[in-house]
GROMACS .gro file of C-alpha atoms in nm:
model
  497
    1MET     CA    1   2.292  11.340   9.726
    2SER     CA    2   2.033  11.514   9.515
    3THR     CA    3   1.706  11.642   9.664
    4LYS     CA    4   1.370  11.648   9.476
    5HIS     CA    5   1.117  11.922   9.557
    6VAL     CA    6   0.773  11.784   9.541
    7ARG     CA    7   0.472  12.010   9.545
    8SER     CA    8   0.139  11.902   9.683
    9PHE     CA    9  -0.192  12.054   9.529
   10ASP     CA   10  -0.542  12.110   9.654
   11ALA     CA   11  -0.758  11.848   9.482
   12LEU     CA   12  -1.031  12.100   9.398
   13SER     CA   13  -0.852  12.426   9.313
   14CYS     CA   14  -0.527  12.275   9.198
   15LYS     CA   15  -0.336  12.546   9.390
   16PRO     CA   16  -0.008  12.450   9.541
   17LEU     CA   17  -0.025  12.397   9.921
   18SER     CA   18   0.335  12.324  10.013
   19THR     CA   19   0.674  12.187   9.904
   20VAL     CA   20   0.820  11.870  10.053
   21GLU     CA   21   1.180  11.765  10.027
   22VAL     CA   22   1.218  11.397   9.936
   23HIS     CA   23   1.544  11.201   9.994
   24PRO     CA   24   1.530  10.906   9.768
   25SER     CA   25   1.785  10.699   9.978
   26LEU     CA   26   1.579  10.732  10.289
   27SER     CA   27   1.253  10.654  10.119
   28VAL     CA   28   1.379  10.327   9.979
   29VAL     CA   29   1.606  10.189  10.256
   30PRO     CA   30   1.419  10.018  10.539
   31PRO     CA   31   1.483  10.146  10.893
   32ILE     CA   32   1.648   9.820  11.002
   33GLU     CA   33   1.914   9.861  10.737
   34ARG     CA   34   2.001  10.201  10.865
   35LEU     CA   35   2.114  10.064  11.197
   36PRO     CA   36   2.483  10.067  11.262
   37VAL     CA   37   2.675   9.742  11.264
   38GLU     CA   38   2.747   9.764  11.627
   39ILE     CA   39   2.386   9.779  11.721
   40LEU     CA   40   2.296   9.498  11.482
   41ALA     CA   41   2.566   9.287  11.653
   42GLU     CA   42   2.428   9.343  11.995
   43ILE     CA   43   2.078   9.247  11.872
   44PHE     CA   44   2.219   8.935  11.718
   45ILE     CA   45   2.382   8.838  12.052
   46LEU     CA   46   2.059   8.887  12.229
   47CYS     CA   47   1.891   8.649  11.990
   48ILE     CA   48   2.086   8.360  12.133
   49SER     CA   49   2.121   8.490  12.487
   50TYR     CA   50   1.772   8.416  12.605
   51SER     CA   51   1.751   8.061  12.457
   52ASP     CA   52   1.717   7.757  12.697
   53HIS     CA   53   1.973   7.567  12.492
   54PRO     CA   54   2.279   7.636  12.268
   55PRO     CA   55   2.222   7.698  11.910
   56LEU     CA   56   2.122   7.376  11.709
   57ILE     CA   57   2.363   7.354  11.427
   58SER     CA   58   2.125   7.163  11.198
   59ARG     CA   59   1.832   7.395  11.224
   60SER     CA   60   1.835   7.689  10.982
   61THR     CA   61   1.527   7.854  11.133
   62GLU     CA   62   1.699   7.938  11.463
   63PRO     CA   63   1.974   8.195  11.513
   64PRO     CA   64   2.258   8.231  11.430
   65ILE     CA   65   2.192   8.047  11.108
   66SER     CA   66   1.860   8.209  11.043
   67LEU     CA   67   2.034   8.558  11.076
   68CYS     CA   68   2.264   8.458  10.800
   69CYS     CA   69   1.966   8.381  10.578
   70VAL     CA   70   1.802   8.730  10.575
   71CYS     CA   71   2.042   8.917  10.336
   72LYS     CA   72   2.410   8.947  10.247
   73ARG     CA   73   2.472   9.231  10.492
   74TRP     CA   74   2.337   9.029  10.788
   75GLN     CA   75   2.523   8.722  10.671
   76LYS     CA   76   2.854   8.923  10.672
   77ILE     CA   77   2.787   9.072  11.009
   78ALA     CA   78   2.677   8.745  11.175
   79SER     CA   79   2.954   8.539  11.020
   80GLU     CA   80   3.217   8.781  11.144
   81LEU     CA   81   3.073   8.799  11.496
   82PRO     CA   82   3.282   8.546  11.705
   83ARG     CA   83   3.040   8.552  12.003
   84LEU     CA   84   2.757   8.399  11.798
   85TRP     CA   85   2.964   8.086  11.731
   86THR     CA   86   3.108   7.990  12.070
   87ALA     CA   87   2.831   7.748  12.163
   88ALA     CA   88   2.660   7.477  11.974
   89LEU     CA   89   2.408   7.193  12.025
   90VAL     CA   90   2.448   6.871  11.817
   91CYS     CA   91   2.149   6.627  11.822
   92THR     CA   92   2.213   6.347  11.573
   93GLU     CA   93   1.840   6.259  11.574
   94SER     CA   94   1.764   6.589  11.389
   95ILE     CA   95   2.037   6.538  11.133
   96LYS     CA   96   1.971   6.370  10.813
   97LEU     CA   97   2.165   6.042  10.755
   98GLU     CA   98   2.347   6.178  10.447
   99VAL     CA   99   2.461   6.474  10.640
  100LEU     CA  100   2.581   6.274  10.949
  101ASN     CA  101   2.912   6.175  10.831
  102GLU     CA  102   2.986   6.534  10.748
  103LEU     CA  103   2.907   6.637  11.102
  104PRO     CA  104   3.279   6.689  11.215
  105GLN     CA  105   3.341   6.926  10.922
  106LEU     CA  106   3.009   7.116  10.988
  107LEU     CA  107   3.113   7.170  11.356
  108TYR     CA  108   3.452   7.265  11.252
  109SER     CA  109   3.311   7.536  11.014
  110TRP     CA  110   3.089   7.664  11.293
  111PHE     CA  111   3.362   7.687  11.556
  112SER     CA  112   3.619   7.835  11.315
  113ARG     CA  113   3.409   8.157  11.332
  114SER     CA  114   3.460   8.191  11.705
  115ASN     CA  115   3.799   8.362  11.677
  116GLN     CA  116   3.981   8.166  11.958
  117LEU     CA  117   3.706   8.241  12.223
  118PRO     CA  118   3.628   7.961  12.474
  119LEU     CA  119   3.367   7.709  12.351
  120SER     CA  120   3.072   7.515  12.492
  121LEU     CA  121   2.927   7.207  12.332
  122LYS     CA  122   2.622   6.998  12.398
  123PHE     CA  123   2.628   6.661  12.215
  124THR     CA  124   2.333   6.420  12.219
  125SER     CA  125   2.274   6.084  12.048
  126ASP     CA  126   2.104   5.762  12.098
  127ASP     CA  127   2.336   5.577  11.856
  128TYR     CA  128   2.568   5.325  12.027
  129ASN     CA  129   2.835   5.372  11.761
  130VAL     CA  130   2.873   5.751  11.768
  131MET     CA  131   3.164   5.781  12.014
  132ASN     CA  132   3.407   5.791  11.717
  133MET     CA  133   3.220   6.074  11.552
  134PHE     CA  134   3.188   6.265  11.878
  135THR     CA  135   3.564   6.240  11.940
  136ALA     CA  136   3.625   6.347  11.587
  137CYS     CA  137   3.409   6.659  11.643
  138VAL     CA  138   3.574   6.746  11.974
  139ALA     CA  139   3.944   6.677  11.882
  140PRO     CA  140   4.020   6.998  11.667
  141PHE     CA  141   3.898   7.227  11.949
  142ALA     CA  142   3.962   7.025  12.272
  143SER     CA  143   4.201   7.290  12.407
  144ARG     CA  144   3.936   7.561  12.391
  145PHE     CA  145   3.620   7.396  12.547
  146CYS     CA  146   3.524   7.551  12.869
  147HIS     CA  147   3.206   7.332  12.906
  148LEU     CA  148   3.095   6.998  12.771
  149ASP     CA  149   2.753   6.831  12.806
  150VAL     CA  150   2.757   6.488  12.649
  151ASP     CA  151   2.451   6.247  12.628
  152LEU     CA  152   2.558   5.930  12.463
  153ASN     CA  153   2.433   5.576  12.518
  154ASN     CA  154   2.782   5.444  12.575
  155PHE     CA  155   3.068   5.678  12.658
  156ILE     CA  156   3.373   5.465  12.579
  157CYS     CA  157   3.707   5.583  12.692
  158SER     CA  158   3.990   5.356  12.574
  159SER     CA  159   4.342   5.361  12.718
  160PRO     CA  160   4.608   5.516  12.490
  161THR     CA  161   4.827   5.285  12.294
  162ASP     CA  162   5.098   5.428  12.075
  163LEU     CA  163   4.957   5.782  12.115
  164GLN     CA  164   5.137   6.048  12.329
  165LEU     CA  165   4.950   6.224  12.609
  166SER     CA  166   5.186   6.520  12.573
  167ALA     CA  167   5.058   6.623  12.224
  168SER     CA  168   4.960   6.993  12.248
  169GLN     CA  169   4.746   6.953  11.930
  170PRO     CA  170   4.541   6.663  11.791
  171THR     CA  171   4.764   6.455  11.562
  172GLN     CA  172   4.668   6.290  11.235
  173THR     CA  173   4.662   5.957  11.418
  174GLN     CA  174   4.414   6.094  11.669
  175LEU     CA  175   4.190   6.206  11.391
  176THR     CA  176   4.221   5.883  11.195
  177HIS     CA  177   4.161   5.671  11.507
  178PRO     CA  178   3.913   5.868  11.727
  179ASP     CA  179   3.821   5.566  11.933
  180ARG     CA  180   4.170   5.565  12.077
  181SER     CA  181   4.235   5.926  12.080
  182TRP     CA  182   3.991   6.054  12.354
  183SER     CA  183   4.242   5.986  12.629
  184THR     CA  184   4.507   6.188  12.458
  185LEU     CA  185   4.306   6.506  12.429
  186GLN     CA  186   4.418   6.802  12.636
  187PHE     CA  187   4.125   7.016  12.757
  188LEU     CA  188   4.326   7.301  12.869
  189GLN     CA  189   4.040   7.538  12.943
  190LEU     CA  190   3.759   7.291  13.038
  191GLU     CA  191   3.605   7.405  13.368
  192SER     CA  192   3.290   7.199  13.384
  193ALA     CA  193   3.152   6.883  13.216
  194ILE     CA  194   2.831   6.667  13.232
  195ILE     CA  195   2.844   6.309  13.106
  196ARG     CA  196   2.486   6.176  13.101
  197GLY     CA  197   2.548   5.842  12.941
  198ASN     CA  198   2.698   5.509  13.065
  199ILE     CA  199   3.044   5.505  13.184
  200GLU     CA  200   3.186   5.159  13.265
  201VAL     CA  201   3.501   5.116  13.457
  202HIS     CA  202   3.637   4.764  13.435
  203SER     CA  203   3.890   4.594  13.649
  204ASP     CA  204   4.133   4.516  13.375
  205LEU     CA  205   4.214   4.862  13.251
  206GLU     CA  206   4.207   5.229  13.318
  207THR     CA  207   3.932   5.447  13.194
  208PRO     CA  208   4.070   5.797  13.100
  209LEU     CA  209   3.772   6.028  13.120
  210PHE     CA  210   3.966   6.354  13.133
  211SER     CA  211   4.335   6.261  13.146
  212PHE     CA  212   4.458   6.622  13.114
  213ALA     CA  213   4.224   6.889  13.217
  214PRO     CA  214   4.412   7.132  13.454
  215ARG     CA  215   4.108   7.369  13.510
  216LEU     CA  216   3.824   7.095  13.544
  217GLN     CA  217   3.637   7.177  13.867
  218ARG     CA  218   3.276   7.087  13.811
  219LEU     CA  219   3.178   6.741  13.697
  220ARG     CA  220   2.847   6.554  13.686
  221MET     CA  221   2.823   6.193  13.591
  222ASP     CA  222   2.467   6.043  13.558
  223ASN     CA  223   2.535   5.670  13.503
  224ILE     CA  224   2.878   5.552  13.619
  225SER     CA  225   2.934   5.193  13.704
  226PHE     CA  226   3.237   5.009  13.841
  227ILE     CA  227   3.244   4.646  13.698
  228GLY     CA  228   3.499   4.501  13.927
  229GLY     CA  229   3.696   4.819  13.909
  230THR     CA  230   3.756   5.108  14.151
  231PRO     CA  231   3.749   5.477  14.139
  232LEU     CA  232   4.130   5.475  14.122
  233GLN     CA  233   4.093   5.337  13.759
  234LEU     CA  234   3.879   5.626  13.649
  235VAL     CA  235   4.145   5.880  13.539
  236LEU     CA  236   4.021   6.225  13.653
  237PRO     CA  237   4.178   6.532  13.821
  238TRP     CA  238   3.990   6.432  14.143
  239SER     CA  239   4.182   6.664  14.361
  240GLN     CA  240   4.079   6.975  14.151
  241LEU     CA  241   3.706   6.905  14.175
  242THR     CA  242   3.499   7.167  14.364
  243HIS     CA  243   3.153   7.040  14.237
  244LEU     CA  244   3.079   6.657  14.199
  245ILE     CA  245   2.743   6.514  14.122
  246LEU     CA  246   2.699   6.136  14.092
  247VAL     CA  247   2.334   6.081  14.004
  248ASN     CA  248   2.333   5.706  13.968
  249LEU     CA  249   2.340   5.468  14.273
  250LEU     CA  250   2.706   5.395  14.397
  251GLU     CA  251   2.803   5.114  14.631
  252SER     CA  252   2.897   5.253  14.964
  253HIS     CA  253   3.250   5.102  14.979
  254LEU     CA  254   3.324   5.257  14.641
  255TRP     CA  255   3.200   5.596  14.765
  256LEU     CA  256   3.430   5.562  15.058
  257GLN     CA  257   3.718   5.523  14.824
  258LEU     CA  258   3.620   5.801  14.592
  259PHE     CA  259   3.509   6.077  14.846
  260PRO     CA  260   3.847   6.129  15.014
  261MET     CA  261   4.006   6.175  14.672
  262CYS     CA  262   3.821   6.508  14.639
  263PRO     CA  263   3.958   6.731  14.922
  264ALA     CA  264   3.871   7.059  14.741
  265LEU     CA  265   3.495   6.985  14.715
  266GLN     CA  266   3.266   7.268  14.784
  267HIS     CA  267   2.947   7.105  14.662
  268GLY     CA  268   2.869   6.740  14.639
  269LEU     CA  269   2.572   6.517  14.560
  270PHE     CA  270   2.590   6.136  14.607
  271ASP     CA  271   2.336   5.855  14.604
  272VAL     CA  272   2.459   5.557  14.806
  273PHE     CA  273   2.336   5.204  14.840
  274GLU     CA  274   2.408   4.854  14.986
  275ASP     CA  275   2.390   4.729  15.348
  276PHE     CA  276   2.747   4.792  15.433
  277VAL     CA  277   2.869   4.887  15.777
  278PRO     CA  278   3.211   5.069  15.734
  279THR     CA  279   3.506   5.013  15.960
  280PRO     CA  280   3.791   5.256  16.025
  281SER     CA  281   3.994   5.059  15.767
  282THR     CA  282   3.762   5.106  15.481
  283ALA     CA  283   3.789   5.476  15.436
  284GLU     CA  284   4.050   5.733  15.465
  285ARG     CA  285   3.974   5.994  15.728
  286ALA     CA  286   3.951   6.343  15.570
  287THR     CA  287   3.854   6.690  15.670
  288PHE     CA  288   3.668   6.885  15.390
  289HIS     CA  289   3.754   7.250  15.472
  290HIS     CA  290   3.578   7.388  15.167
  291LEU     CA  291   3.259   7.163  15.155
  292THR     CA  292   2.967   7.411  15.211
  293ASP     CA  293   2.687   7.209  15.037
  294LEU     CA  294   2.631   6.834  15.064
  295THR     CA  295   2.343   6.628  14.931
  296PHE     CA  296   2.346   6.267  15.030
  297ALA     CA  297   2.085   5.999  14.948
  298PHE     CA  298   2.060   5.670  15.126
  299ASN     CA  299   1.914   5.367  14.965
  300ASP     CA  300   1.761   5.118  15.208
  301PRO     CA  301   1.886   5.083  15.485
  302ILE     CA  302   1.973   5.416  15.632
  303ASN     CA  303   2.338   5.418  15.753
  304PRO     CA  304   2.438   5.753  15.876
  305SER     CA  305   2.771   5.620  16.010
  306ILE     CA  306   2.904   5.617  15.662
  307LEU     CA  307   2.962   5.989  15.717
  308GLY     CA  308   3.140   5.936  16.044
  309HIS     CA  309   3.481   5.922  15.877
  310PHE     CA  310   3.483   6.281  15.763
  311ASP     CA  311   3.466   6.621  15.907
  312PHE     CA  312   3.282   6.922  15.756
  313PRO     CA  313   3.383   7.240  15.949
  314ALA     CA  314   3.251   7.464  15.665
  315LEU     CA  315   2.926   7.288  15.599
  316LYS     CA  316   2.628   7.524  15.560
  317THR     CA  317   2.365   7.325  15.363
  318LEU     CA  318   2.284   6.957  15.408
  319ARG     CA  319   2.027   6.756  15.211
  320LEU     CA  320   1.935   6.415  15.325
  321SER     CA  321   1.712   6.169  15.139
  322ASN     CA  322   1.623   5.796  15.210
  323ASP     CA  323   1.377   5.548  15.081
  324SER     CA  324   1.330   5.348  15.390
  325PHE     CA  325   1.106   5.376  15.700
  326ILE     CA  326   1.244   5.455  16.046
  327SER     CA  327   1.082   5.559  16.363
  328SER     CA  328   1.096   5.941  16.398
  329ASP     CA  329   0.954   6.007  16.738
  330GLY     CA  330   1.288   6.098  16.894
  331GLY     CA  331   1.254   5.814  17.146
  332ASP     CA  332   1.374   5.461  17.111
  333LEU     CA  333   1.466   5.432  16.732
  334ASP     CA  334   1.375   5.119  16.552
  335ASP     CA  335   1.703   5.109  16.364
  336SER     CA  336   1.930   5.106  16.659
  337MET     CA  337   2.208   4.930  16.468
  338PHE     CA  338   2.271   5.253  16.285
  339TRP     CA  339   2.152   5.534  16.507
  340THR     CA  340   2.384   5.445  16.793
  341ALA     CA  341   2.513   5.690  17.071
  342THR     CA  342   2.846   5.711  16.869
  343THR     CA  343   2.662   5.801  16.555
  344ARG     CA  344   2.457   6.066  16.720
  345SER     CA  345   2.766   6.211  16.884
  346ARG     CA  346   2.944   6.245  16.540
  347LEU     CA  347   2.625   6.399  16.399
  348TYR     CA  348   2.632   6.681  16.654
  349GLN     CA  349   2.988   6.755  16.552
  350GLN     CA  350   2.926   6.728  16.172
  351VAL     CA  351   2.603   6.951  16.153
  352ALA     CA  352   2.694   7.205  16.410
  353PRO     CA  353   2.772   7.477  16.141
  354LEU     CA  354   2.453   7.403  15.938
  355GLU     CA  355   2.228   7.688  15.845
  356ARG     CA  356   2.011   7.512  15.580
  357LEU     CA  357   1.870   7.162  15.610
  358SER     CA  358   1.653   6.962  15.376
  359LEU     CA  359   1.506   6.620  15.463
  360ASN     CA  360   1.341   6.370  15.214
  361GLY     CA  361   1.170   6.057  15.358
  362SER     CA  362   1.150   5.948  15.711
  363TRP     CA  363   1.406   6.051  15.973
  364PRO     CA  364   1.468   6.066  16.351
  365PHE     CA  365   1.381   6.436  16.337
  366VAL     CA  366   1.431   6.520  16.703
  367CYS     CA  367   1.783   6.370  16.683
  368ILE     CA  368   1.868   6.581  16.382
  369PHE     CA  369   1.690   6.897  16.491
  370GLU     CA  370   1.863   6.890  16.827
  371ALA     CA  371   2.207   6.865  16.658
  372ALA     CA  372   2.142   7.143  16.404
  373THR     CA  373   2.083   7.435  16.647
  374HIS     CA  374   2.196   7.686  16.397
  375VAL     CA  375   1.957   7.596  16.111
  376VAL     CA  376   1.782   7.902  15.972
  377GLU     CA  377   1.616   7.731  15.667
  378LEU     CA  378   1.424   7.400  15.687
  379ASP     CA  379   1.302   7.223  15.375
  380LEU     CA  380   1.073   6.918  15.408
  381ASP     CA  381   1.002   6.703  15.098
  382ASP     CA  382   0.634   6.613  15.025
  383SER     CA  383   0.705   6.259  15.124
  384VAL     CA  384   0.753   6.376  15.489
  385ASP     CA  385   0.474   6.344  15.730
  386VAL     CA  386   0.399   6.706  15.845
  387SER     CA  387   0.263   6.602  16.181
  388GLU     CA  388   0.550   6.365  16.245
  389ALA     CA  389   0.830   6.592  16.129
  390VAL     CA  390   0.705   6.935  16.251
  391HIS     CA  391   0.430   6.924  16.509
  392SER     CA  392   0.607   6.752  16.796
  393PRO     CA  393   0.976   6.850  16.717
  394LEU     CA  394   0.914   7.209  16.659
  395ARG     CA  395   0.703   7.257  16.961
  396LEU     CA  396   0.929   7.044  17.185
  397ARG     CA  397   1.128   7.235  17.441
  398LEU     CA  398   1.445   7.098  17.567
  399PRO     CA  399   1.529   7.082  17.943
  400TYR     CA  400   1.708   7.413  17.933
  401GLY     CA  401   1.405   7.578  17.804
  402TYR     CA  402   1.473   7.639  17.431
  403SER     CA  403   1.276   7.496  17.137
  404LEU     CA  404   1.436   7.285  16.877
  405LEU     CA  405   1.568   7.472  16.567
  406PRO     CA  406   1.559   7.804  16.786
  407ASN     CA  407   1.691   8.015  16.485
  408LEU     CA  408   1.445   7.896  16.227
  409ARG     CA  409   1.326   8.172  15.997
  410VAL     CA  410   1.222   7.992  15.670
  411LEU     CA  411   1.012   7.673  15.653
  412SER     CA  412   0.955   7.510  15.300
  413MET     CA  413   0.726   7.205  15.269
  414SER     CA  414   0.415   7.052  15.095
  415ILE     CA  415   0.078   6.981  15.243
  416ASN     CA  416  -0.120   6.674  15.133
  417LEU     CA  417  -0.402   6.643  15.374
  418ASP     CA  418  -0.659   6.880  15.529
  419PHE     CA  419  -0.565   6.831  15.883
  420GLN     CA  420  -0.208   6.934  15.808
  421ILE     CA  421  -0.331   7.286  15.760
  422ASP     CA  422  -0.434   7.317  16.120
  423VAL     CA  423  -0.104   7.157  16.233
  424LEU     CA  424   0.112   7.384  16.023
  425ALA     CA  425  -0.086   7.697  16.118
  426ASP     CA  426  -0.049   7.614  16.491
  427ILE     CA  427   0.326   7.579  16.453
  428ILE     CA  428   0.362   7.908  16.269
  429ILE     CA  429   0.151   8.094  16.527
  430SER     CA  430   0.333   7.938  16.821
  431ARG     CA  431   0.684   8.017  16.664
  432ARG     CA  432   0.566   8.388  16.603
  433SER     CA  433   0.471   8.438  16.968
  434VAL     CA  434   0.651   8.706  17.172
  435ASP     CA  435   0.828   8.466  17.415
  436CYS     CA  436   0.962   8.246  17.120
  437GLY     CA  437   1.270   8.447  17.057
  438ILE     CA  438   1.369   8.435  16.687
  439ARG     CA  439   1.046   8.408  16.481
  440ILE     CA  440   0.964   8.228  16.161
  441GLU     CA  441   0.941   8.481  15.883
  442LYS     CA  442   0.857   8.293  15.576
  443LEU     CA  443   0.654   7.974  15.468
  444THR     CA  444   0.714   7.836  15.119
  445LEU     CA  445   0.470   7.573  15.002
  446TYR     CA  446   0.550   7.332  14.697
  447PRO     CA  447   0.263   7.354  14.444
  448SER     CA  448   0.161   6.993  14.433
  449GLY     CA  449  -0.202   7.016  14.513
  450MET     CA  450  -0.144   7.332  14.711
  451GLN     CA  451  -0.412   7.555  14.548
  452LYS     CA  452  -0.706   7.405  14.720
  453TYR     CA  453  -0.530   7.443  15.057
  454MET     CA  454  -0.399   7.804  15.013
  455LYS     CA  455  -0.715   7.988  15.079
  456ARG     CA  456  -0.788   7.817  15.412
  457LEU     CA  457  -0.433   7.846  15.522
  458THR     CA  458  -0.414   8.215  15.436
  459GLU     CA  459  -0.724   8.278  15.627
  460LYS     CA  460  -0.563   8.117  15.940
  461LEU     CA  461  -0.246   8.308  15.906
  462GLN     CA  462  -0.396   8.638  15.786
  463PRO     CA  463  -0.314   8.821  16.115
  464LEU     CA  464   0.039   8.717  16.081
  465ILE     CA  465   0.058   8.817  15.709
  466ASN     CA  466  -0.072   9.166  15.822
  467ASP     CA  467   0.220   9.172  16.046
  468GLY     CA  468   0.481   9.098  15.772
  469PHE     CA  469   0.482   8.708  15.759
  470ILE     CA  470   0.526   8.584  15.413
  471VAL     CA  471   0.349   8.286  15.251
  472GLU     CA  472   0.434   8.186  14.893
  473ILE     CA  473   0.396   7.901  14.665
  474CYS     CA  474   0.712   7.780  14.504
  475ASP     CA  475   0.731   7.774  14.117
  476THR     CA  476   0.865   7.421  14.080
  477THR     CA  477   0.690   7.072  14.131
  478SER     CA  478   1.020   6.884  14.210
  479HIS     CA  479   1.222   7.087  14.436
  480TRP     CA  480   1.442   6.793  14.538
  481CYS     CA  481   1.538   6.701  14.200
  482ARG     CA  482   1.590   7.075  14.093
  483GLN     CA  483   1.939   7.054  14.240
  484LEU     CA  484   2.051   6.834  13.954
  485ASP     CA  485   1.985   7.068  13.676
  486PRO     CA  486   2.270   7.237  13.492
  487THR     CA  487   2.297   7.608  13.430
  488TRP     CA  488   2.402   7.585  13.078
  489ARG     CA  489   2.441   7.955  12.999
  490GLU     CA  490   2.716   8.001  13.255
  491GLY     CA  491   2.884   7.682  13.167
  492ILE     CA  492   2.851   7.531  13.517
  493ILE     CA  493   2.669   7.285  13.715
  494GLU     CA  494   2.462   7.456  13.975
  495ILE     CA  495   2.376   7.312  14.313
  496GLU     CA  496   2.165   7.565  14.493
  497GLY     CA  497   2.269   7.666  14.846
   0.00000   0.00000   0.00000
């Protein structure tokens, strides 16, 4: 490399001041182009790592496509970096009509750059006739998907006809007739899936959702309905599931069939309805040795005996929700048909291991609190009456001298009325007294309308705050529903606990 010697001169005397060596290559090439390929590759990965969603394949203004449009060097680096092409978001609303038919080929080109790494796909469409196209997109790479997030208006799963379930790779028949081929796909690496659209299980045929997925453990279905059918007709590896979320309302007798099919569950969320009083013959008794987190919503009326068939020796977190009203004074309960002595006795056995309890709606709080003696964290939804749920129960002392929830350390709730500030402050102060034993250490308030109450509450609790007590406002407005959100980046469905 030749070096030029350039002299600088004084503008007035024209006498030389100094000599500067100039390297032409360095003066022309921008600093960004001097970076080694390895560093550029890490920067490219970071460009997609902090996004809230996978890369949208139809948008050239977002990475990784935008990275390929800068220059030939960047295009070569990006296209040869497999980690950039392992996740994709397909939204048919953002794709022009003339490009829509080419979608399977576009997605094939995208994933072909991933060099056999595990894949993740999010596919959304409001077109009722897109199931065939979706299947054609998935088929070539079915064995490599680790996570699927599908939002279609109608998720149609036809039973196989002349196609073989044992095919290791998609056959030409599968690609030619994608409406029939879904049930033949082998998802060898699939670990989690979210199906947000309608899934209809009819009485006259099987519905193969994932006929062969030996690693599937986490499943969320937002809108499943059994039209005369039963859970037995929905072909899934039920016994493998560790996480199961059913967002839509499910009839209680169907839930009683489905729940025992999942003995490996660790986390579950179910919303059950219908006035149905179970009998011992309606459900298979089961013990869930791994179930640590259970969210259970009752539609009117509340029927806690539906859980009486099952044992939860490992249960640590329980969330209960209901839409009906029931007396919660701990005395004579209005709904004695459900809250019988037998129901209460089973409740004591089932919630004994609990450490975290969340209640939404109206409940017989004294009954539940008395059973859950090991609870460390209590979360009360904003629909709960603070004075009803907290004031009496948490101050009440049982005959043997101990308060309910004696191990409580963290209380989370929302305040809606001025007088609730005084009630809550009194509770905290009384539970922080010297003779109380284990003391409440933290109060979390949900932000709906909380700013106007925060100053007054802080003033009342200031001496405790000086002594280490923590008061904070949660950064979410829908703490009950947040449990439904998927954690896309890790390819799992997260239920906090």
